[in-house]
Amino acid sequence: MPVFRLSPDPIFPPPVLAEENGLLAVGGDLSPERLIAGYQEGIFPWYSDGDPILWWSPDPRLVLLPNRLHISRSLKKTLRQKKFKITFNQAFPQVMRACAKVRETSGTWITEEMMAAYTRLHKLGHAHSVEAWRAVEEEPEEGGSEKNNSAEKRLELVGGVYGVALGGTFFGESMFYLQRDASKVAFVSLVQRLQEMGYALIDCQMTTPHLLSLGAEEIPRSHFLQILYQTLGQPTTPWG
């Protein structure tokens, strides 16, 4: 199959025309209109800094049906311990930047251009983040009063996940952790929130052991697109 060069209009070739490795098209831009048009066809950008924008539609596709979330015994214990404070949409740019930073050594697709594009989507209400925080004690100042010398706690971002929501599908983009299980707790919180809001599908894009352990499964692209098109008929629930 050829790799298509995109025109200035936010239009994509059919996903079934992608290369065997999932590569479908090159070029275009990261405007909100283009990104939304891509996600509505199960197509997402993934490229390295300095390269042209590459658009992908893998086959098979890794997905998670929210009601099939698997929580291991050890993760259930962590959830009961409530080690992390979970928030939604409170630190979207920071989550993206943290996802990029933890992948610097192996190379990251989360370029400055990507961060700017998805932050625009976030401001438009299409992209969302889940944050996991932990309380950290700050050392009291030397020579201060007894009141000022008491240890104070601040919240430190130690895990998170972000993605795009359209209709009844959430397209997961990336997650990170700086403390064990922080990203898993954020992801579980995301799935539970999506279940409450009536989402039917979570697109995990690429297969990883981490996501498989949480209940994600590979399905043919044709099946993924069938479910996706059905869920896009649902109104997108506001996240508040």
XYZ file of N, CA and C in Angstrom, residues 6-217:
636
model
N -0.940 14.032 2.825
C -2.183 14.716 3.123
C -2.265 16.081 2.438
N -3.463 16.468 2.080
C -3.720 17.780 1.491
C -3.923 18.794 2.610
N -4.044 20.080 2.282
C -4.293 21.092 3.321
C -5.625 20.898 4.036
N -6.581 20.213 3.414
C -7.873 19.982 4.054
C -7.756 18.856 5.082
N -8.503 18.941 6.184
C -8.432 17.902 7.227
C -9.186 16.636 6.835
N -8.677 15.975 5.798
C -9.303 14.767 5.263
C -8.261 13.651 5.237
N -8.679 12.427 5.566
C -7.768 11.292 5.584
C -8.232 10.202 4.614
N -7.292 9.432 4.090
C -7.679 8.247 3.313
C -8.276 7.203 4.244
N -8.993 6.225 3.715
C -9.582 5.185 4.564
C -8.515 4.444 5.371
N -8.762 4.181 6.642
C -7.777 3.502 7.492
C -7.338 2.146 6.952
N -8.213 1.456 6.222
C -7.877 0.116 5.730
C -6.758 0.145 4.701
N -6.394 1.335 4.222
C -5.317 1.461 3.236
C -3.946 1.635 3.879
N -3.874 1.519 5.199
C -2.594 1.681 5.894
C -1.621 0.567 5.530
N -0.338 0.858 5.671
C 0.703 -0.149 5.502
C 0.527 -1.253 6.548
N 1.245 -2.353 6.352
C 1.144 -3.475 7.289
C 1.526 -3.062 8.702
N 2.489 -2.114 8.817
C 2.916 -1.664 10.143
C 1.983 -0.602 10.733
N 0.948 -0.213 9.997
C -0.024 0.750 10.500
C 0.129 2.155 9.958
N 1.247 2.442 9.272
C 1.461 3.790 8.739
C 0.509 4.046 7.573
N -0.202 5.167 7.648
C -1.217 5.487 6.643
C -0.863 6.709 5.815
N -0.414 7.786 6.473
C -0.245 9.052 5.752
C 0.875 9.873 6.368
N 1.301 10.874 5.621
C 2.360 11.777 6.062
C 1.950 13.208 5.744
N 2.399 14.136 6.598
C 2.142 15.554 6.321
C 0.962 16.104 7.090
N 0.395 17.166 6.569
C -0.718 17.816 7.239
C -0.248 18.664 8.405
N -1.108 18.840 9.377
C -0.803 19.664 10.538
C -1.456 19.055 11.763
N -1.320 19.752 12.889
C -1.898 19.273 14.137
C -2.998 20.218 14.622
N -3.741 20.774 13.687
C -4.853 21.649 14.053
C -5.926 20.833 14.760
N -6.745 21.464 15.600
C -7.831 20.717 16.247
C -8.732 20.011 15.236
N -9.014 20.672 14.115
C -9.888 20.073 13.105
C -9.266 18.804 12.530
N -7.978 18.843 12.249
C -7.299 17.676 11.685
C -7.232 16.539 12.708
N -6.876 16.864 13.944
C -6.769 15.833 14.968
C -8.114 15.155 15.213
N -9.170 15.938 15.335
C -10.494 15.371 15.577
C -10.935 14.503 14.399
N -10.684 14.994 13.173
C -11.031 14.210 11.985
C -10.279 12.884 11.978
N -9.016 12.909 12.412
C -8.236 11.681 12.477
C -8.780 10.708 13.506
N -9.008 11.193 14.703
C -9.508 10.314 15.760
C -10.862 9.714 15.400
N -11.689 10.466 14.700
C -12.997 9.939 14.297
C -12.872 8.773 13.322
N -11.691 8.623 12.705
C -11.436 7.485 11.818
C -10.448 6.496 12.426
N -10.146 6.673 13.710
C -9.207 5.772 14.361
C -7.770 5.990 13.928
N -7.435 7.215 13.561
C -6.099 7.560 13.056
C -5.459 8.546 14.030
N -4.187 8.346 14.354
C -3.517 9.237 15.303
C -2.103 9.561 14.826
N -1.556 10.720 15.257
C -0.190 11.093 14.863
C 0.846 10.488 15.809
N 1.980 10.119 15.225
C 3.069 9.534 16.017
C 4.344 9.688 15.195
N 5.232 10.535 15.648
C 6.450 10.819 14.877
C 7.506 11.403 15.802
N 8.735 11.460 15.326
C 9.842 11.994 16.116
C 10.091 13.457 15.785
N 10.684 14.155 16.720
C 10.997 15.570 16.525
C 11.914 15.736 15.312
N 11.572 16.671 14.442
C 12.360 16.912 13.241
C 11.882 16.152 12.025
N 11.019 15.162 12.228
C 10.459 14.384 11.114
C 9.109 14.960 10.699
N 8.648 14.650 9.491
C 7.289 15.048 9.118
C 6.264 14.324 9.991
N 5.064 14.866 10.075
C 4.006 14.243 10.867
C 3.579 12.943 10.193
N 3.568 11.871 10.957
C 3.154 10.557 10.455
C 1.839 10.168 11.133
N 0.940 9.591 10.353
C -0.385 9.227 10.841
C -0.574 7.711 10.744
N -1.133 7.108 11.802
C -1.138 5.659 11.949
C -2.537 5.108 12.201
N -2.744 3.876 11.736
C -3.961 3.119 12.013
C -3.567 1.646 12.128
N -3.103 1.212 13.304
C -2.573 -0.150 13.457
C -3.651 -1.221 13.326
N -3.197 -2.405 12.907
C -4.054 -3.579 12.847
C -3.211 -4.784 13.274
N -3.520 -5.424 14.418
C -4.686 -5.217 15.282
C -4.554 -3.960 16.140
N -5.632 -3.648 16.861
C -5.690 -2.467 17.705
C -5.882 -2.904 19.152
N -5.158 -2.276 20.055
C -5.310 -2.594 21.475
C -6.407 -1.719 22.070
N -7.395 -2.352 22.700
C -8.508 -1.613 23.294
C -8.799 -2.182 24.683
N -9.517 -1.390 25.449
C -10.017 -1.855 26.732
C -11.498 -1.493 26.820
N -12.328 -2.486 27.008
C -13.730 -2.232 27.303
C -13.805 -1.932 28.796
N -14.356 -0.784 29.178
C -14.297 -0.366 30.588
C -14.749 -1.424 31.581
N -15.749 -2.227 31.218
C -16.242 -3.237 32.162
C -15.331 -4.462 32.244
N -14.247 -4.480 31.473
C -13.300 -5.596 31.523
C -11.976 -5.192 32.181
N -11.976 -4.070 32.850
C -10.780 -3.641 33.567
C -10.367 -4.710 34.572
N -9.084 -5.076 34.560
C -8.566 -6.072 35.498
C -7.698 -5.367 36.536
N -8.061 -5.560 37.806
C -7.281 -4.976 38.903
C -6.676 -6.114 39.701
N -5.361 -6.207 39.693
C -4.682 -7.294 40.397
C -4.850 -7.143 41.906
N -4.527 -8.210 42.620
C -4.654 -8.183 44.073
C -3.754 -7.109 44.680
N -2.524 -7.006 44.174
C -1.601 -6.016 44.727
C -2.066 -4.595 44.426
N -2.656 -4.395 43.242
C -3.148 -3.062 42.897
C -4.371 -2.712 43.745
N -5.224 -3.696 44.019
C -6.368 -3.453 44.901
C -5.889 -2.992 46.281
N -4.810 -3.600 46.756
C -4.249 -3.205 48.049
C -3.771 -1.756 48.000
N -3.102 -1.385 46.921
C -2.633 -0.002 46.771
C -3.804 0.971 46.741
N -4.867 0.602 46.036
C -6.049 1.464 45.965
C -6.675 1.646 47.344
N -6.716 0.577 48.133
C -7.282 0.674 49.484
C -6.443 1.577 50.378
N -5.139 1.589 50.150
C -4.245 2.385 50.986
C -4.359 3.886 50.686
N -4.931 4.217 49.541
C -5.130 5.626 49.154
C -3.844 6.445 49.286
N -2.797 5.914 48.643
C -1.502 6.584 48.680
C -1.499 7.879 47.873
N -2.401 7.967 46.908
C -2.366 9.096 45.972
C -3.680 9.868 45.997
N -3.555 11.158 45.818
C -4.724 12.008 45.597
C -4.954 12.077 44.093
N -6.151 11.775 43.651
C -6.465 11.747 42.227
C -7.291 12.977 41.849
N -6.882 13.643 40.772
C -7.637 14.781 40.250
C -7.814 14.596 38.743
N -8.748 15.366 38.197
C -9.025 15.320 36.763
C -8.871 16.725 36.173
N -8.122 16.803 35.086
C -7.984 18.064 34.334
C -7.427 19.208 35.164
N -6.596 18.900 36.143
C -6.005 19.954 36.962
C -4.582 20.305 36.543
N -3.943 19.448 35.744
C -2.545 19.712 35.375
C -2.237 19.081 34.018
N -3.087 19.378 33.033
C -2.928 18.734 31.724
C -1.544 18.974 31.112
N -1.069 20.229 30.987
C 0.257 20.431 30.379
C 1.372 19.727 31.145
N 1.270 19.718 32.487
C 2.301 19.068 33.291
C 2.324 17.562 33.060
N 1.151 16.956 32.901
C 1.100 15.512 32.633
C 1.742 15.209 31.288
N 1.413 15.986 30.270
C 2.026 15.765 28.953
C 3.537 15.900 29.016
N 4.000 16.953 29.682
C 5.451 17.186 29.751
C 6.135 16.070 30.533
N 5.496 15.583 31.588
C 6.077 14.484 32.365
C 6.134 13.213 31.533
N 5.086 12.951 30.724
C 5.095 11.782 29.838
C 6.258 11.873 28.848
N 6.501 13.072 28.355
C 7.610 13.262 27.415
C 8.958 13.064 28.111
N 9.080 13.596 29.321
C 10.369 13.563 30.023
C 10.808 12.146 30.360
N 9.873 11.296 30.795
C 10.267 9.939 31.194
C 10.680 9.104 29.986
N 10.384 9.593 28.773
C 10.743 8.852 27.567
C 11.905 9.489 26.813
N 12.554 10.486 27.403
C 13.620 11.203 26.704
C 14.758 10.281 26.292
N 15.134 9.351 27.160
C 16.291 8.507 26.871
C 16.040 7.550 25.712
N 14.795 7.101 25.557
C 14.473 6.153 24.490
C 13.854 6.820 23.270
N 13.647 8.140 23.353
C 13.016 8.866 22.255
C 11.530 9.022 22.503
N 11.006 10.204 22.228
C 9.597 10.460 22.491
C 8.944 11.115 21.288
N 7.675 10.792 21.084
C 6.881 11.439 20.046
C 6.175 12.676 20.588
N 6.280 12.892 21.906
C 5.576 14.026 22.516
C 6.476 15.259 22.391
N 6.488 15.819 21.209
C 7.319 16.982 20.901
C 6.654 18.251 21.424
N 7.374 19.358 21.358
C 6.793 20.649 21.745
C 5.576 20.952 20.883
N 5.649 20.583 19.605
C 4.529 20.791 18.693
C 3.306 19.970 19.133
N 3.544 18.738 19.536
C 2.454 17.882 20.009
C 1.867 18.432 21.308
N 2.718 18.885 22.222
C 2.227 19.416 23.488
C 1.345 20.639 23.257
N 1.765 21.505 22.344
C 0.958 22.691 22.045
C -0.373 22.292 21.419
N -0.354 21.308 20.525
C -1.571 20.891 19.824
C -2.588 20.269 20.781
N -2.126 19.390 21.669
C -3.059 18.723 22.570
C -3.512 19.639 23.708
N -2.680 20.607 24.057
C -3.126 21.610 25.026
C -4.252 22.446 24.431
N -4.175 22.728 23.124
C -5.290 23.424 22.460
C -6.555 22.561 22.517
N -6.404 21.259 22.250
C -7.556 20.358 22.335
C -8.130 20.331 23.749
N -7.245 20.371 24.733
C -7.685 20.386 26.128
C -8.510 21.639 26.424
N -8.032 22.768 25.956
C -8.752 24.024 26.195
C -10.104 24.031 25.492
N -10.217 23.260 24.400
C -11.484 23.160 23.675
C -12.414 22.103 24.278
N -11.930 21.378 25.288
C -12.756 20.389 25.970
C -12.703 18.990 25.390
N -11.746 18.733 24.473
C -11.655 17.415 23.835
C -10.582 16.512 24.447
N -9.569 17.084 25.076
C -8.476 16.308 25.660
C -8.514 16.452 27.180
N -8.184 15.363 27.871
C -8.337 15.341 29.326
C -7.155 14.624 29.980
N -6.960 14.934 31.249
C -5.882 14.294 32.002
C -6.385 13.825 33.353
N -5.710 12.810 33.862
C -5.917 12.336 35.228
C -4.575 12.437 35.924
N -4.576 12.991 37.124
C -3.325 13.213 37.841
C -3.298 12.438 39.154
N -2.156 11.857 39.470
C -1.936 11.193 40.756
C -0.888 12.000 41.518
N -1.244 12.449 42.713
C -0.373 13.286 43.538
C -0.039 12.555 44.829
N 1.126 12.868 45.383
C 1.445 12.377 46.720
C 1.847 13.573 47.587
N 1.567 13.442 48.885
C 1.919 14.506 49.818
C 3.390 14.380 50.200
N 4.109 15.491 50.105
C 5.532 15.515 50.433
C 5.760 16.546 51.523
N 6.464 16.143 52.576
C 6.753 17.093 53.649
C 7.926 17.972 53.272
N 7.762 19.270 53.488
C 8.844 20.218 53.232
C 9.570 20.496 54.538
N 10.896 20.606 54.447
C 11.694 20.866 55.634
C 11.401 22.263 56.162
N 11.239 22.437 57.501
C 11.029 23.770 58.063
C 12.269 24.632 57.910
N 12.067 25.926 57.847
C 13.192 26.845 57.708
C 13.957 26.940 59.016
N 15.291 27.052 58.893
C 16.131 27.209 60.079
C 15.927 28.594 60.672
N 15.870 28.618 61.993
C 15.764 29.911 62.656
C 14.374 30.496 62.656
N 13.413 29.760 62.132
C 12.055 30.273 62.103
C 11.357 30.071 63.428
N 10.177 30.619 63.556
C 9.402 30.457 64.771
C 8.946 29.010 64.891
N 8.493 28.643 66.097
C 8.023 27.274 66.309
C 6.867 26.948 65.379
N 6.006 27.952 65.136
C 4.878 27.750 64.244
C 5.346 27.498 62.821
N 6.331 28.291 62.382
C 6.838 28.147 61.009
C 7.713 26.922 60.834
N 8.244 26.402 61.982
C 9.131 25.243 61.890
C 8.380 23.926 61.750
N 7.074 23.933 61.930
C 6.317 22.698 61.762
C 6.344 22.284 60.294
N 6.509 20.993 60.067
C 6.629 20.499 58.695
C 5.336 20.751 57.925
N 5.474 21.276 56.714
C 4.324 21.511 55.853
C 4.333 20.502 54.715
N 3.159 20.183 54.216
C 3.048 19.218 53.133
C 2.606 19.914 51.850
N 3.185 19.482 50.772
C 2.760 19.953 49.460
C 2.487 18.734 48.593
N 1.709 18.926 47.541
C 1.391 17.826 46.638
C 2.371 17.808 45.475
N 2.881 16.637 45.174
C 3.830 16.451 44.081
C 3.208 15.512 43.045
N 3.251 15.905 41.771
C 2.705 15.084 40.699
C 3.618 13.888 40.452
N 3.094 12.678 40.658
C 3.935 11.480 40.538
C 3.396 10.484 39.514
N 2.287 10.792 38.894
C 1.748 9.893 37.878
C 0.578 10.525 37.162
N 0.259 10.004 35.993
C -0.879 10.550 35.267
C -1.059 9.904 33.907
N -2.162 10.244 33.298
C -2.510 9.747 31.966
C -3.309 10.833 31.267
N -3.174 10.908 29.936
C -3.972 11.883 29.195
C -4.442 11.255 27.882
N -5.478 11.858 27.302
C -5.991 11.370 26.037
C -7.101 12.265 25.521
N -7.792 11.773 24.513
C -8.821 12.537 23.802
C -10.154 11.820 23.934
N -11.223 12.566 24.186
C -12.558 11.995 24.335
C -13.469 12.502 23.226
N -14.073 11.557 22.504
C -15.045 11.898 21.463
C -16.187 10.893 21.539
N -17.413 11.389 21.601
C -18.552 10.481 21.697
C -18.418 9.575 22.901
N -18.485 8.264 22.682
C -18.354 7.297 23.765
C -17.015 6.595 23.789
N -15.994 7.198 23.141
C -14.654 6.607 23.114
C -13.640 7.546 23.735
N -12.750 6.981 24.546
C -11.598 7.722 25.059
C -10.357 7.154 24.404
N -9.589 8.014 23.748
C -8.363 7.613 23.063
C -7.179 7.908 23.979
N -6.655 6.873 24.621
C -5.528 7.070 25.518
C -4.258 7.374 24.742
N -3.530 8.386 25.187
C -2.315 8.791 24.489
C -1.040 8.342 25.196
N -0.937 8.631 26.470
C 0.294 8.258 27.174
C 0.059 8.347 28.676
N 0.929 7.683 29.433
C 0.887 7.767 30.892
C 2.313 7.750 31.427
N 2.467 8.173 32.669
C 3.804 8.179 33.282
C 3.661 7.904 34.774
N 4.764 7.507 35.389
C 4.788 7.395 36.846
C 6.185 7.717 37.354
N 6.252 8.330 38.520
C 7.500 8.590 39.218
C 7.552 7.806 40.526
N 6.413 7.217 40.881
C 6.327 6.358 42.054
C 5.529 5.126 41.670
N 5.921 3.993 42.198
C 5.311 2.717 41.824
C 3.784 2.771 41.939
N 3.135 2.284 40.900
C 1.675 2.152 40.811
C 0.934 3.468 40.603
N 1.647 4.592 40.544
C 0.953 5.880 40.397
C 0.191 5.953 39.079
N 0.791 5.493 37.983
C 0.098 5.547 36.695
C -1.050 4.546 36.658
N -0.872 3.388 37.315
C -1.946 2.395 37.343
C -3.155 2.915 38.116
N -2.905 3.582 39.229
C -4.007 4.150 40.013
C -4.711 5.243 39.212
N -3.932 6.056 38.502
C -4.534 7.100 37.656
C -5.373 6.466 36.550
N -4.860 5.393 35.957
C -5.581 4.726 34.873
C -6.867 4.082 35.384
N -6.794 3.406 36.519
C -7.996 2.797 37.105
C -9.031 3.877 37.414
N -8.587 4.999 37.946
C -9.498 6.108 38.238
C -10.138 6.632 36.963
N -9.343 6.693 35.887
C -9.873 7.112 34.593
C -10.954 6.151 34.112
N -10.671 4.858 34.143
C -11.630 3.866 33.651
C -12.915 3.920 34.460
N -12.794 4.032 35.767
C -13.987 4.109 36.613
C -14.800 5.355 36.298
N -14.106 6.463 36.054
C -14.803 7.705 35.683
C -15.512 7.539 34.341
N -14.850 6.903 33.389
C -15.451 6.693 32.074
C -16.670 5.781 32.162
N -16.601 4.762 32.993
C -17.757 3.879 33.197
C -18.947 4.678 33.721
N -18.692 5.534 34.701
C -19.759 6.350 35.282
C -20.384 7.275 34.241
N -19.574 7.712 33.270
C -20.046 8.663 32.269
C -20.624 7.976 31.035
N -20.617 6.647 31.026
C -21.237 5.914 29.934
C -20.362 5.679 28.719
N -19.040 5.799 28.864
C -18.143 5.513 27.742
C -18.108 4.006 27.486
N -18.022 3.640 26.211
C -18.076 2.228 25.833
C -16.725 1.657 25.416
N -15.742 2.516 25.108
C -14.494 2.030 24.517
C -13.325 2.910 24.939
N -12.204 2.260 25.259
C -10.945 2.965 25.490
C -9.948 2.457 24.469
N -9.474 3.342 23.625
C -8.475 2.999 22.620
C -7.094 3.112 23.251
N -6.370 2.007 23.302
C -5.024 1.992 23.883
C -3.934 2.051 22.809
N -4.333 2.016 21.536
C -3.437 2.168 20.384
C -2.462 1.014 20.244
N -1.332 1.100 20.941
C -0.262 0.114 20.788
C -0.242 -0.883 21.945
N 0.136 -2.113 21.653
C 0.139 -3.177 22.664
C 1.361 -3.073 23.568
N 1.120 -3.087 24.890
C 2.199 -3.142 25.880
C 1.802 -4.135 26.965
N 2.765 -4.797 27.603
C 2.446 -5.719 28.705
C 1.704 -5.007 29.837
N 2.064 -3.755 30.071
C 1.435 -2.971 31.142
C -0.069 -2.868 30.920
N -0.483 -2.547 29.702
C -1.904 -2.392 29.401
C -2.613 -3.742 29.339
N -1.925 -4.750 28.829
C -2.520 -6.088 28.806
C -2.830 -6.568 30.222
N -1.958 -6.228 31.175
C -2.170 -6.653 32.559
C -3.383 -5.987 33.181
N -3.816 -4.868 32.596
C -4.974 -4.148 33.121
C -6.272 -4.543 32.406
N -6.186 -5.516 31.503
C -7.392 -6.019 30.859
C -7.561 -5.617 29.408
N -6.595 -4.891 28.857
C -6.681 -4.516 27.441
C -6.513 -5.752 26.566
N -7.081 -5.704 25.361
C -7.005 -6.839 24.443
C -6.865 -6.351 23.007
